[in-house]
mmCIF file of C-alpha atoms in Angstrom:
data_model
loop_
_atom_site.group_PDB
_atom_site.id
_atom_site.type_symbol
_atom_site.label_atom_id
_atom_site.label_comp_id
_atom_site.label_asym_id
_atom_site.label_seq_id
_atom_site.Cartn_x
_atom_site.Cartn_y
_atom_site.Cartn_z
ATOM 1 C CA MET A 1 0.025 0.007 0.029
ATOM 2 C CA GLU A 2 1.251 3.449 -0.900
ATOM 3 C CA ILE A 3 1.239 6.080 1.834
ATOM 4 C CA GLU A 4 -1.072 8.330 -0.285
ATOM 5 C CA SER A 5 -3.622 5.525 -0.621
ATOM 6 C CA PHE A 6 -3.423 4.908 3.142
ATOM 7 C CA ARG A 7 -3.998 8.617 3.991
ATOM 8 C CA ALA A 8 -7.072 8.587 1.704
ATOM 9 C CA LEU A 9 -8.531 5.965 4.143
ATOM 10 C CA LEU A 10 -8.360 8.565 6.924
ATOM 11 C CA THR A 11 -10.765 10.930 5.148
ATOM 12 C CA ASP A 12 -14.474 10.879 5.820
ATOM 13 C CA GLU A 13 -15.004 9.012 2.487
ATOM 14 C CA GLY A 14 -12.341 6.464 3.383
ATOM 15 C CA ARG A 15 -13.785 5.843 6.879
ATOM 16 C CA ALA A 16 -17.279 5.473 5.413
ATOM 17 C CA LEU A 17 -16.003 2.850 2.944
ATOM 18 C CA LEU A 18 -14.286 0.910 5.758
ATOM 19 C CA ALA A 19 -17.448 0.952 7.866
ATOM 20 C CA GLU A 20 -19.318 -0.529 4.932
ATOM 21 C CA LEU A 21 -16.767 -3.261 4.444
ATOM 22 C CA ARG A 22 -16.562 -4.249 8.092
ATOM 23 C CA ALA A 23 -18.464 -7.496 7.772
ATOM 24 C CA PHE A 24 -17.968 -8.365 4.089
ATOM 25 C CA THR A 25 -17.239 -11.916 3.095
ATOM 26 C CA PRO A 26 -15.080 -13.185 0.164
ATOM 27 C CA ASP A 27 -18.166 -14.326 -1.800
ATOM 28 C CA GLN A 28 -19.528 -10.735 -1.700
ATOM 29 C CA GLU A 29 -16.268 -9.035 -2.753
ATOM 30 C CA LEU A 30 -16.733 -8.992 -6.548
ATOM 31 C CA ALA A 31 -20.221 -7.548 -6.540
ATOM 32 C CA LEU A 32 -19.509 -5.169 -3.744
ATOM 33 C CA ALA A 33 -16.332 -3.929 -5.395
ATOM 34 C CA THR A 34 -18.129 -3.352 -8.719
ATOM 35 C CA ARG A 35 -20.790 -1.310 -7.020
ATOM 36 C CA LEU A 36 -18.401 0.730 -4.878
ATOM 37 C CA ARG A 37 -16.217 1.672 -7.881
ATOM 38 C CA ARG A 38 -19.261 3.395 -9.427
ATOM 39 C CA GLU A 39 -19.434 5.616 -6.343
ATOM 40 C CA HIS A 40 -15.742 6.074 -5.290
ATOM 41 C CA PRO A 41 -12.276 6.257 -6.886
ATOM 42 C CA ALA A 42 -11.021 2.781 -7.852
ATOM 43 C CA GLU A 43 -7.784 3.184 -5.949
ATOM 44 C CA LEU A 44 -9.615 4.113 -2.750
ATOM 45 C CA VAL A 45 -11.886 1.126 -3.126
ATOM 46 C CA ARG A 46 -8.882 -1.139 -3.557
ATOM 47 C CA ALA A 47 -7.178 0.257 -0.530
ATOM 48 C CA ALA A 48 -10.329 -0.038 1.544
ATOM 49 C CA PHE A 49 -10.739 -3.737 0.649
ATOM 50 C CA GLU A 50 -7.070 -4.389 1.505
ATOM 51 C CA GLN A 51 -7.468 -2.655 4.814
ATOM 52 C CA ALA A 52 -10.754 -4.447 5.604
ATOM 53 C CA ARG A 53 -9.100 -7.816 4.899
ATOM 54 C CA LEU A 54 -6.206 -6.908 7.212
ATOM 55 C CA ARG A 55 -8.664 -5.909 9.962
ATOM 56 C CA GLN A 56 -10.444 -9.227 9.703
ATOM 57 C CA ARG A 57 -7.085 -11.038 10.057
ATOM 58 C CA ALA A 58 -6.114 -8.781 12.978
ATOM 59 C CA ARG A 59 -9.189 -9.657 15.060
ATOM 60 C CA ALA A 60 -7.426 -12.821 16.310
ATOM 61 C CA LYS A 61 -4.683 -10.582 17.887
ATOM 62 C CA PHE A 62 -6.547 -7.328 18.662
ATOM 63 C CA GLY A 63 -10.138 -8.343 19.291
ATOM 64 C CA ASP A 64 -12.697 -5.574 18.869
ATOM 65 C CA ASP A 65 -9.900 -2.982 18.575
ATOM 66 C CA ALA A 66 -9.123 -4.364 15.116
ATOM 67 C CA ASP A 67 -12.168 -2.663 13.639
ATOM 68 C CA ALA A 68 -10.898 0.778 14.672
ATOM 69 C CA LEU A 69 -7.198 0.221 13.953
ATOM 70 C CA TYR A 70 -5.135 0.360 10.732
ATOM 71 C CA PHE A 71 -2.604 -2.263 9.548
ATOM 72 C CA THR A 72 -0.038 -3.152 6.999
ATOM 73 C CA PRO A 73 0.459 -6.747 5.921
ATOM 74 C CA ASP A 74 3.750 -7.035 7.839
ATOM 75 C CA GLY A 75 2.195 -5.212 10.767
ATOM 76 C CA VAL A 76 -0.542 -7.838 11.173
ATOM 77 C CA GLU A 77 1.990 -10.609 10.976
ATOM 78 C CA GLN A 78 4.506 -9.147 13.351
ATOM 79 C CA ALA A 79 2.452 -7.114 15.834
ATOM 80 C CA THR A 80 2.341 -8.117 19.467
ATOM 81 C CA ARG A 81 -0.935 -9.733 20.435
ATOM 82 C CA ARG A 82 -3.031 -7.358 22.564
ATOM 83 C CA SER A 83 -3.076 -9.602 25.621
ATOM 84 C CA VAL A 84 0.723 -9.956 25.583
ATOM 85 C CA ALA A 85 1.261 -6.238 24.992
ATOM 86 C CA GLU A 86 -1.002 -5.387 27.913
ATOM 87 C CA TRP A 87 0.859 -7.754 30.161
ATOM 88 C CA ARG A 88 4.183 -6.151 29.247
ATOM 89 C CA ALA A 89 2.747 -2.646 29.709
ATOM 90 C CA GLN A 90 1.523 -3.566 33.112
ATOM 91 C CA ARG A 91 5.027 -4.775 34.100
ATOM 92 C CA PHE A 92 6.579 -1.513 32.874
ATOM 93 C CA ALA A 93 3.994 0.552 34.797
ATOM 94 C CA ALA A 94 4.510 -1.486 37.945
ATOM 95 C CA LEU A 95 8.242 -0.675 37.716
ATOM 96 C CA GLY A 96 7.380 2.942 37.759
ATOM 97 C CA VAL A 97 8.064 3.662 34.115
ATOM 98 C CA ARG A 98 6.273 6.839 32.942
ATOM 99 C CA ARG A 99 8.237 7.655 29.787
ATOM 100 C CA LEU A 100 9.428 4.970 27.361
ATOM 101 C CA ALA A 101 11.137 4.849 23.927
ATOM 102 C CA ASP A 102 9.480 2.147 21.757
ATOM 103 C CA LEU A 103 12.160 1.324 19.136
ATOM 104 C CA CYS A 104 11.044 -0.502 16.031
ATOM 105 C CA CYS A 105 7.466 0.147 17.035
ATOM 106 C CA GLY A 106 5.709 -1.437 14.009
ATOM 107 C CA ILE A 107 1.995 -0.593 13.752
ATOM 108 C CA GLY A 108 1.954 0.345 17.443
ATOM 109 C CA GLY A 109 0.530 -2.615 19.354
ATOM 110 C CA ASP A 110 2.884 -2.180 22.232
ATOM 111 C CA ALA A 111 2.703 1.669 22.078
ATOM 112 C CA ILE A 112 -1.113 1.455 22.411
ATOM 113 C CA ALA A 113 -0.940 -0.848 25.401
ATOM 114 C CA LEU A 114 1.661 1.307 27.112
ATOM 115 C CA ALA A 115 -0.338 4.484 26.546
ATOM 116 C CA ARG A 116 -3.441 2.788 27.910
ATOM 117 C CA ALA A 117 -1.396 1.926 30.997
ATOM 118 C CA GLY A 118 -0.540 5.601 31.458
ATOM 119 C CA VAL A 119 2.956 5.547 29.987
ATOM 120 C CA SER A 120 4.084 8.336 27.605
ATOM 121 C CA VAL A 121 5.591 6.690 24.546
ATOM 122 C CA LEU A 122 8.015 7.795 21.849
ATOM 123 C CA ALA A 123 7.245 5.402 18.999
ATOM 124 C CA VAL A 124 10.044 5.047 16.420
ATOM 125 C CA ASP A 125 10.129 3.311 13.087
ATOM 126 C CA ARG A 126 12.089 4.070 9.905
ATOM 127 C CA ASP A 127 9.256 3.337 7.486
ATOM 128 C CA PRO A 128 7.045 6.340 6.654
ATOM 129 C CA LEU A 129 3.915 4.244 5.969
ATOM 130 C CA THR A 130 4.335 2.397 9.285
ATOM 131 C CA CYS A 131 4.708 5.698 11.152
ATOM 132 C CA ALA A 132 1.515 7.049 9.494
ATOM 133 C CA VAL A 133 -0.261 3.884 10.624
ATOM 134 C CA VAL A 134 0.886 4.291 14.245
ATOM 135 C CA GLU A 135 -0.240 7.940 14.256
ATOM 136 C CA ALA A 136 -3.628 6.935 12.882
ATOM 137 C CA ASN A 137 -4.021 4.181 15.448
ATOM 138 C CA ALA A 138 -3.152 6.402 18.392
ATOM 139 C CA ALA A 139 -5.687 8.940 17.135
ATOM 140 C CA ALA A 140 -8.354 6.251 16.550
ATOM 141 C CA LEU A 141 -8.123 5.172 20.142
ATOM 142 C CA GLY A 142 -7.807 8.670 21.652
ATOM 143 C CA LEU A 143 -4.196 8.196 22.723
ATOM 144 C CA SER A 144 -2.433 10.798 20.595
ATOM 145 C CA ALA A 145 -1.558 12.877 23.638
ATOM 146 C CA LEU A 146 0.530 9.963 24.988
ATOM 147 C CA VAL A 147 2.103 8.657 21.755
ATOM 148 C CA GLU A 148 4.692 10.656 19.835
ATOM 149 C CA VAL A 149 5.673 9.081 16.537
ATOM 150 C CA ARG A 150 9.099 9.736 14.987
ATOM 151 C CA CYS A 151 10.156 8.339 11.580
ATOM 152 C CA SER A 152 13.862 7.650 12.113
ATOM 153 C CA ASP A 153 16.547 4.986 12.227
ATOM 154 C CA VAL A 154 16.561 3.789 15.868
ATOM 155 C CA ALA A 155 20.285 4.053 15.954
ATOM 156 C CA GLY A 156 20.007 7.836 15.974
ATOM 157 C CA ILE A 157 17.601 8.119 18.888
ATOM 158 C CA ASP A 158 18.821 9.710 22.103
ATOM 159 C CA VAL A 159 17.108 7.820 24.929
ATOM 160 C CA SER A 160 18.588 9.952 27.827
ATOM 161 C CA GLY A 161 15.705 11.147 29.973
ATOM 162 C CA PHE A 162 13.565 8.154 29.385
ATOM 163 C CA ASP A 163 12.700 5.674 32.103
ATOM 164 C CA ALA A 164 12.836 2.698 29.802
ATOM 165 C CA VAL A 165 13.523 1.391 26.316
ATOM 166 C CA PHE A 166 11.644 -1.336 24.589
ATOM 167 C CA THR A 167 13.041 -2.752 21.328
ATOM 168 C CA ASP A 168 11.309 -5.157 18.964
ATOM 169 C CA PRO A 169 13.877 -6.037 16.304
ATOM 170 C CA ALA A 170 12.784 -7.248 12.935
ATOM 171 C CA ARG A 171 13.157 -11.049 12.842
ATOM 172 C CA ARG A 172 12.084 -11.526 9.179
ATOM 173 C CA THR A 173 13.510 -10.637 5.863
ATOM 174 C CA SER A 174 12.223 -11.029 2.307
ATOM 175 C CA ARG A 175 13.747 -14.526 2.477
ATOM 176 C CA GLY A 176 11.860 -15.520 5.625
ATOM 177 C CA ARG A 177 12.396 -15.857 9.317
ATOM 178 C CA VAL A 178 15.833 -15.013 10.813
ATOM 179 C CA PHE A 179 17.116 -17.401 13.495
ATOM 180 C CA ASP A 180 20.498 -15.790 14.260
ATOM 181 C CA PRO A 181 19.908 -13.045 16.841
ATOM 182 C CA GLU A 182 22.766 -11.041 15.406
ATOM 183 C CA ALA A 183 21.016 -11.045 12.039
ATOM 184 C CA TYR A 184 17.985 -9.241 13.646
ATOM 185 C CA SER A 185 17.440 -5.679 12.560
ATOM 186 C CA PRO A 186 18.848 -4.133 14.687
ATOM 187 C CA PRO A 187 21.114 -6.940 16.031
ATOM 188 C CA LEU A 188 20.618 -8.490 19.474
ATOM 189 C CA SER A 189 23.878 -6.970 20.757
ATOM 190 C CA TRP A 190 22.711 -3.436 19.736
ATOM 191 C CA ALA A 191 19.342 -3.953 21.387
ATOM 192 C CA VAL A 192 21.016 -5.174 24.600
ATOM 193 C CA GLU A 193 23.118 -2.052 24.824
ATOM 194 C CA ALA A 194 20.108 0.160 24.085
ATOM 195 C CA ALA A 195 18.182 -1.536 26.920
ATOM 196 C CA ARG A 196 21.074 -0.762 29.316
ATOM 197 C CA ARG A 197 20.998 2.947 28.590
ATOM 198 C CA THR A 198 17.934 3.642 30.736
ATOM 199 C CA PRO A 199 16.875 2.462 34.241
ATOM 200 C CA PHE A 200 14.730 -0.257 32.774
ATOM 201 C CA GLY A 201 14.841 -1.997 29.391
ATOM 202 C CA ALA A 202 13.282 -4.897 27.520
ATOM 203 C CA LEU A 203 13.779 -6.415 24.108
ATOM 204 C CA LYS A 204 11.643 -8.900 22.341
ATOM 205 C CA VAL A 205 13.235 -12.013 20.942
ATOM 206 C CA ALA A 206 12.200 -15.304 19.333
ATOM 207 C CA PRO A 207 10.880 -17.889 21.889
ATOM 208 C CA GLY A 208 13.564 -20.326 20.758
ATOM 209 C CA ILE A 209 16.492 -18.103 21.828
ATOM 210 C CA PRO A 210 19.183 -20.238 23.527
ATOM 211 C CA HIS A 211 19.545 -19.646 27.235
ATOM 212 C CA GLU A 212 23.200 -19.020 26.881
ATOM 213 C CA LEU A 213 22.488 -15.907 24.884
ATOM 214 C CA VAL A 214 20.623 -14.244 27.768
ATOM 215 C CA PRO A 215 22.978 -11.741 29.406
ATOM 216 C CA GLY A 216 23.973 -12.479 32.967
ATOM 217 C CA ASP A 217 22.442 -9.242 34.274
ATOM 218 C CA ALA A 218 19.067 -9.856 32.659
ATOM 219 C CA GLU A 219 15.798 -11.679 33.264
ATOM 220 C CA ALA A 220 14.389 -13.749 30.438
ATOM 221 C CA GLU A 221 10.583 -14.161 30.257
ATOM 222 C CA TRP A 222 8.675 -16.512 28.018
ATOM 223 C CA VAL A 223 4.994 -15.678 27.468
ATOM 224 C CA SER A 224 2.231 -18.064 26.342
ATOM 225 C CA ASP A 225 -1.378 -17.094 25.492
ATOM 226 C CA HIS A 226 -4.115 -19.767 25.488
ATOM 227 C CA GLY A 227 -1.401 -22.506 25.570
ATOM 228 C CA GLU A 228 0.664 -21.180 22.697
ATOM 229 C CA VAL A 229 4.111 -19.661 23.302
ATOM 230 C CA LYS A 230 4.061 -16.205 21.659
ATOM 231 C CA GLU A 231 7.373 -14.580 22.521
ATOM 232 C CA ALA A 232 10.337 -14.176 24.771
ATOM 233 C CA VAL A 233 11.498 -10.937 26.319
ATOM 234 C CA ILE A 234 14.878 -10.110 27.878
ATOM 235 C CA TRP A 235 14.403 -7.598 30.766
ATOM 236 C CA PHE A 236 16.955 -5.338 32.363
ATOM 237 C CA GLY A 237 16.773 -3.461 35.642
ATOM 238 C CA THR A 238 13.889 -5.490 37.160
ATOM 239 C CA GLY A 239 16.007 -6.645 40.080
ATOM 240 C CA ALA A 240 14.718 -10.211 39.573
ATOM 241 C CA ALA A 241 16.045 -12.726 42.060
ATOM 242 C CA GLU A 242 15.717 -15.508 39.502
ATOM 243 C CA PRO A 243 16.936 -15.376 35.916
ATOM 244 C CA TYR A 244 13.995 -17.087 34.141
ATOM 245 C CA ARG A 245 10.279 -16.469 34.104
ATOM 246 C CA ALA A 246 7.227 -18.206 32.544
ATOM 247 C CA THR A 247 4.042 -16.177 32.163
ATOM 248 C CA VAL A 248 0.804 -17.853 31.312
ATOM 249 C CA LEU A 249 -2.059 -15.813 29.779
ATOM 250 C CA PRO A 250 -4.919 -15.199 30.258
ATOM 251 C CA GLY A 251 -4.750 -14.829 33.964
ATOM 252 C CA GLY A 252 -1.335 -13.246 34.320
ATOM 253 C CA HIS A 253 0.159 -16.228 36.140
ATOM 254 C CA SER A 254 3.890 -15.719 36.358
ATOM 255 C CA LEU A 255 6.458 -18.190 37.671
ATOM 256 C CA ALA A 256 10.120 -17.339 38.257
ATOM 257 C CA GLY A 257 13.028 -19.754 38.866
ATOM 258 C CA ALA A 258 16.546 -20.751 38.109
ATOM 259 C CA GLY A 259 15.857 -23.600 35.696
ATOM 260 C CA LEU A 260 17.157 -26.415 37.932
ATOM 261 C CA PRO A 261 16.759 -30.090 36.931
ATOM 262 C CA ALA A 262 14.059 -32.278 38.469
ATOM 263 C CA GLU A 263 14.237 -35.846 39.589
ATOM 264 C CA ALA A 264 12.639 -38.717 37.547
ATOM 265 C CA GLY A 265 10.558 -41.612 38.797
ATOM 266 C CA PRO A 266 7.673 -44.014 37.897
ATOM 267 C CA VAL A 267 4.338 -42.929 36.546
ATOM 268 C CA GLY A 268 1.854 -42.120 39.253
ATOM 269 C CA ARG A 269 -1.914 -41.632 39.138
ATOM 270 C CA TYR A 270 -1.664 -38.191 37.444
ATOM 271 C CA LEU A 271 0.355 -36.890 34.516
ATOM 272 C CA TYR A 272 1.052 -33.139 34.116
ATOM 273 C CA GLU A 273 1.789 -31.535 30.734
ATOM 274 C CA PRO A 274 3.619 -28.242 31.455
ATOM 275 C CA ASP A 275 2.732 -25.129 29.532
ATOM 276 C CA GLY A 276 5.023 -24.293 26.622
ATOM 277 C CA ALA A 277 6.315 -21.127 28.385
ATOM 278 C CA VAL A 278 7.298 -23.267 31.401
ATOM 279 C CA ILE A 279 9.210 -25.695 29.172
ATOM 280 C CA ARG A 280 10.934 -22.820 27.237
ATOM 281 C CA ALA A 281 11.996 -21.227 30.533
ATOM 282 C CA ARG A 282 13.210 -24.584 31.872
ATOM 283 C CA LEU A 283 11.001 -24.265 34.909
ATOM 284 C CA VAL A 284 9.532 -27.741 34.735
ATOM 285 C CA SER A 285 11.283 -28.617 38.046
ATOM 286 C CA ASP A 286 9.527 -25.648 39.749
ATOM 287 C CA VAL A 287 6.118 -26.916 38.630
ATOM 288 C CA ALA A 288 7.195 -30.439 39.836
ATOM 289 C CA ALA A 289 7.769 -28.976 43.240
ATOM 290 C CA GLN A 290 4.306 -27.275 43.220
ATOM 291 C CA VAL A 291 2.461 -30.556 42.436
ATOM 292 C CA GLY A 292 4.750 -32.810 44.500
ATOM 293 C CA GLY A 293 5.757 -34.598 41.377
ATOM 294 C CA ARG A 294 8.670 -35.899 39.342
ATOM 295 C CA LEU A 295 9.663 -36.324 35.723
ATOM 296 C CA ILE A 296 8.856 -39.541 33.900
ATOM 297 C CA ASP A 297 12.208 -39.172 32.144
ATOM 298 C CA PRO A 298 15.109 -36.818 32.822
ATOM 299 C CA MET A 299 14.937 -35.372 29.309
ATOM 300 C CA ILE A 300 11.175 -35.357 28.693
ATOM 301 C CA ALA A 301 8.799 -32.475 29.968
ATOM 302 C CA TYR A 302 6.098 -34.735 31.392
ATOM 303 C CA LEU A 303 5.498 -34.678 35.178
ATOM 304 C CA THR A 304 3.799 -37.266 37.254
ATOM 305 C CA SER A 305 2.404 -37.323 40.753
ATOM 306 C CA ASP A 306 0.221 -39.457 42.964
ATOM 307 C CA ARG A 307 -1.975 -36.483 43.871
ATOM 308 C CA LEU A 308 -3.955 -33.898 41.881
ATOM 309 C CA VAL A 309 -2.892 -30.305 42.496
ATOM 310 C CA ALA A 310 -4.406 -27.324 40.682
ATOM 311 C CA THR A 311 -1.756 -25.287 38.817
ATOM 312 C CA PRO A 312 -2.061 -22.795 35.984
ATOM 313 C CA TYR A 313 1.319 -23.949 34.675
ATOM 314 C CA ALA A 314 0.319 -27.498 33.504
ATOM 315 C CA HIS A 315 -2.657 -29.587 32.228
ATOM 316 C CA ALA A 316 -3.376 -32.577 34.338
ATOM 317 C CA TYR A 317 -4.574 -36.036 33.164
ATOM 318 C CA GLU A 318 -5.737 -38.940 35.258
ATOM 319 C CA ILE A 319 -3.941 -42.035 34.047
ATOM 320 C CA GLY A 320 -5.840 -45.312 33.891
ATOM 321 C CA GLU A 321 -3.179 -47.533 32.393
ATOM 322 C CA ALA A 322 0.525 -47.175 31.709
ATOM 323 C CA MET A 323 2.513 -49.857 29.843
ATOM 324 C CA PRO A 324 5.214 -50.283 27.223
ATOM 325 C CA TYR A 325 4.298 -48.759 23.870
ATOM 326 C CA ASN A 326 2.870 -51.276 21.459
ATOM 327 C CA VAL A 327 0.565 -50.241 18.586
ATOM 328 C CA LYS A 328 -1.236 -53.631 18.461
ATOM 329 C CA ARG A 329 -1.903 -53.585 22.210
ATOM 330 C CA LEU A 330 -2.999 -49.917 22.068
ATOM 331 C CA LYS A 331 -5.427 -50.640 19.253
ATOM 332 C CA ALA A 332 -6.978 -53.458 21.303
ATOM 333 C CA LEU A 333 -7.332 -51.258 24.374
ATOM 334 C CA LEU A 334 -9.078 -48.554 22.458
ATOM 335 C CA ARG A 335 -11.423 -51.069 20.912
ATOM 336 C CA GLU A 336 -12.297 -52.439 24.371
ATOM 337 C CA ARG A 337 -13.008 -48.853 25.528
ATOM 338 C CA GLY A 338 -15.159 -47.993 22.418
ATOM 339 C CA ALA A 339 -12.886 -45.049 21.723
ATOM 340 C CA GLY A 340 -13.732 -43.300 18.535
ATOM 341 C CA THR A 341 -12.115 -40.000 19.470
ATOM 342 C CA VAL A 342 -8.512 -40.332 20.441
ATOM 343 C CA VAL A 343 -6.472 -37.313 21.573
ATOM 344 C CA ILE A 344 -2.820 -38.198 21.005
ATOM 345 C CA LYS A 345 0.075 -36.470 22.811
ATOM 346 C CA LYS A 346 3.636 -37.521 22.454
ATOM 347 C CA ARG A 347 7.205 -36.492 23.332
ATOM 348 C CA GLY A 348 10.485 -38.098 22.351
ATOM 349 C CA ILE A 349 8.862 -40.523 19.846
ATOM 350 C CA ALA A 350 9.320 -40.212 16.049
ATOM 351 C CA ILE A 351 5.831 -41.108 15.019
ATOM 352 C CA THR A 352 3.358 -38.252 14.418
ATOM 353 C CA PRO A 353 -0.184 -38.226 15.921
ATOM 354 C CA GLU A 354 -1.743 -38.305 12.467
ATOM 355 C CA GLU A 355 0.289 -41.293 11.442
ATOM 356 C CA LEU A 356 -0.534 -43.206 14.631
ATOM 357 C CA ARG A 357 -4.214 -42.352 14.342
ATOM 358 C CA ARG A 358 -4.300 -43.862 10.853
ATOM 359 C CA GLN A 359 -2.812 -47.103 12.308
ATOM 360 C CA LEU A 360 -5.300 -47.166 15.149
ATOM 361 C CA ARG A 361 -8.423 -46.526 13.175
ATOM 362 C CA PRO A 362 -10.494 -45.726 16.237
ATOM 363 C CA SER A 363 -14.302 -46.143 16.248
ATOM 364 C CA GLY A 364 -16.868 -45.831 19.017
ATOM 365 C CA PRO A 365 -18.693 -43.265 21.100
ATOM 366 C CA HIS A 366 -16.139 -42.512 23.746
ATOM 367 C CA GLU A 367 -13.015 -40.246 23.924
ATOM 368 C CA VAL A 368 -9.601 -41.325 25.349
ATOM 369 C CA THR A 369 -6.386 -39.379 25.719
ATOM 370 C CA VAL A 370 -3.262 -41.334 24.722
ATOM 371 C CA ILE A 371 0.100 -40.085 25.885
ATOM 372 C CA ILE A 372 3.232 -41.711 24.467
ATOM 373 C CA SER A 373 6.658 -40.783 25.733
ATOM 374 C CA ARG A 374 10.219 -41.915 25.671
ATOM 375 C CA THR A 375 11.562 -43.060 29.025
ATOM 376 C CA ASP A 376 14.807 -44.586 30.347
ATOM 377 C CA HIS A 377 12.996 -47.929 30.264
ATOM 378 C CA GLY A 378 11.782 -47.644 26.644
ATOM 379 C CA PRO A 379 8.760 -46.011 25.029
ATOM 380 C CA LEU A 380 5.757 -45.780 27.330
ATOM 381 C CA MET A 381 2.038 -45.401 26.496
ATOM 382 C CA MET A 382 -0.482 -43.965 29.041
ATOM 383 C CA LEU A 383 -4.229 -43.918 28.613
ATOM 384 C CA GLY A 384 -6.365 -41.452 30.527
ATOM 385 C CA GLN A 385 -8.622 -38.492 30.669
ATOM 386 C CA PRO A 386 -8.238 -34.762 31.461
ATOM 387 C CA ALA A 387 -8.406 -34.519 35.292
ATOM 388 C CA SER A 388 -11.219 -32.505 36.911
ATOM 389 C CA MET A 389 -9.885 -30.048 39.430
#
């Protein structure tokens, strides 16, 4: 989208078009576009359809806000989910941050959350269209007084006088996702130094970042939303007693620890599947301590316990049977139980759930959860049901 076409969407005519397209469906597009081109400039209609499609995609991240906000294709893909941005803004506000420089701000997802938390934000991006989108988004939500937008290379920004810096480096290029943190734009090393220039700092990184790349004076936080790990953030200045943190949303449950190993032992009555953020933060042992449990294998992130303990950091299953993994035996057990719906979970085993389901060919009215895992004593299969807390 060209910046001139985007600015046309901010006119009364552009807003009216977007309001008309709010609920359009793909099967309506041809007829609707034909009619609208008789009443409006073709380029404006094209831009409105593009923006309407982006808003529909953005609802998964931004909820109802998506219908008031503006997006670019890259912005929808890379923007922080609203729930995650709000959690981070709450952390900054709780630290006493009142003025923050948001470097590589994108379409402004984090800037919006920070402004809503009462933080004054300098939002910086080098792309003129992206900056125009941020300004429009702040205005659409009545936050312009708290969000200043600057179109600039972040390397030239003087952050003296700010309470905090937040940097979200680009982790994609035209060739796809970037895995080397020094190939981020700007590089991880630059973002770390930027975060150290103010009392508090944070930088967003890929969830798969190796622990050894986390600086010794930092706290690393992994965040999941509805069971899916969304991002990792390296924090500076928080005074955290433990180096690693797992945060589970919704609910704002946050667990800190040192990532120590847990003991392994035999399968008990209950099996716990830790949240992905817990696994990424290597805090499985901390959850084991909460539930009075143990690993079923030193290298596999399944916990087991003889008692049921409510925890937001893991899903619990009541295990009815546990035995060595054997497809023929498993098929017979499922047939005995009349299991037509089989939820398959596995760790440390090469077979995929889809491949195993084809071999099992389940049929019947009941549902069974099958958990297959590698152990020191060979592959193990466990049959059970989600446990009621």
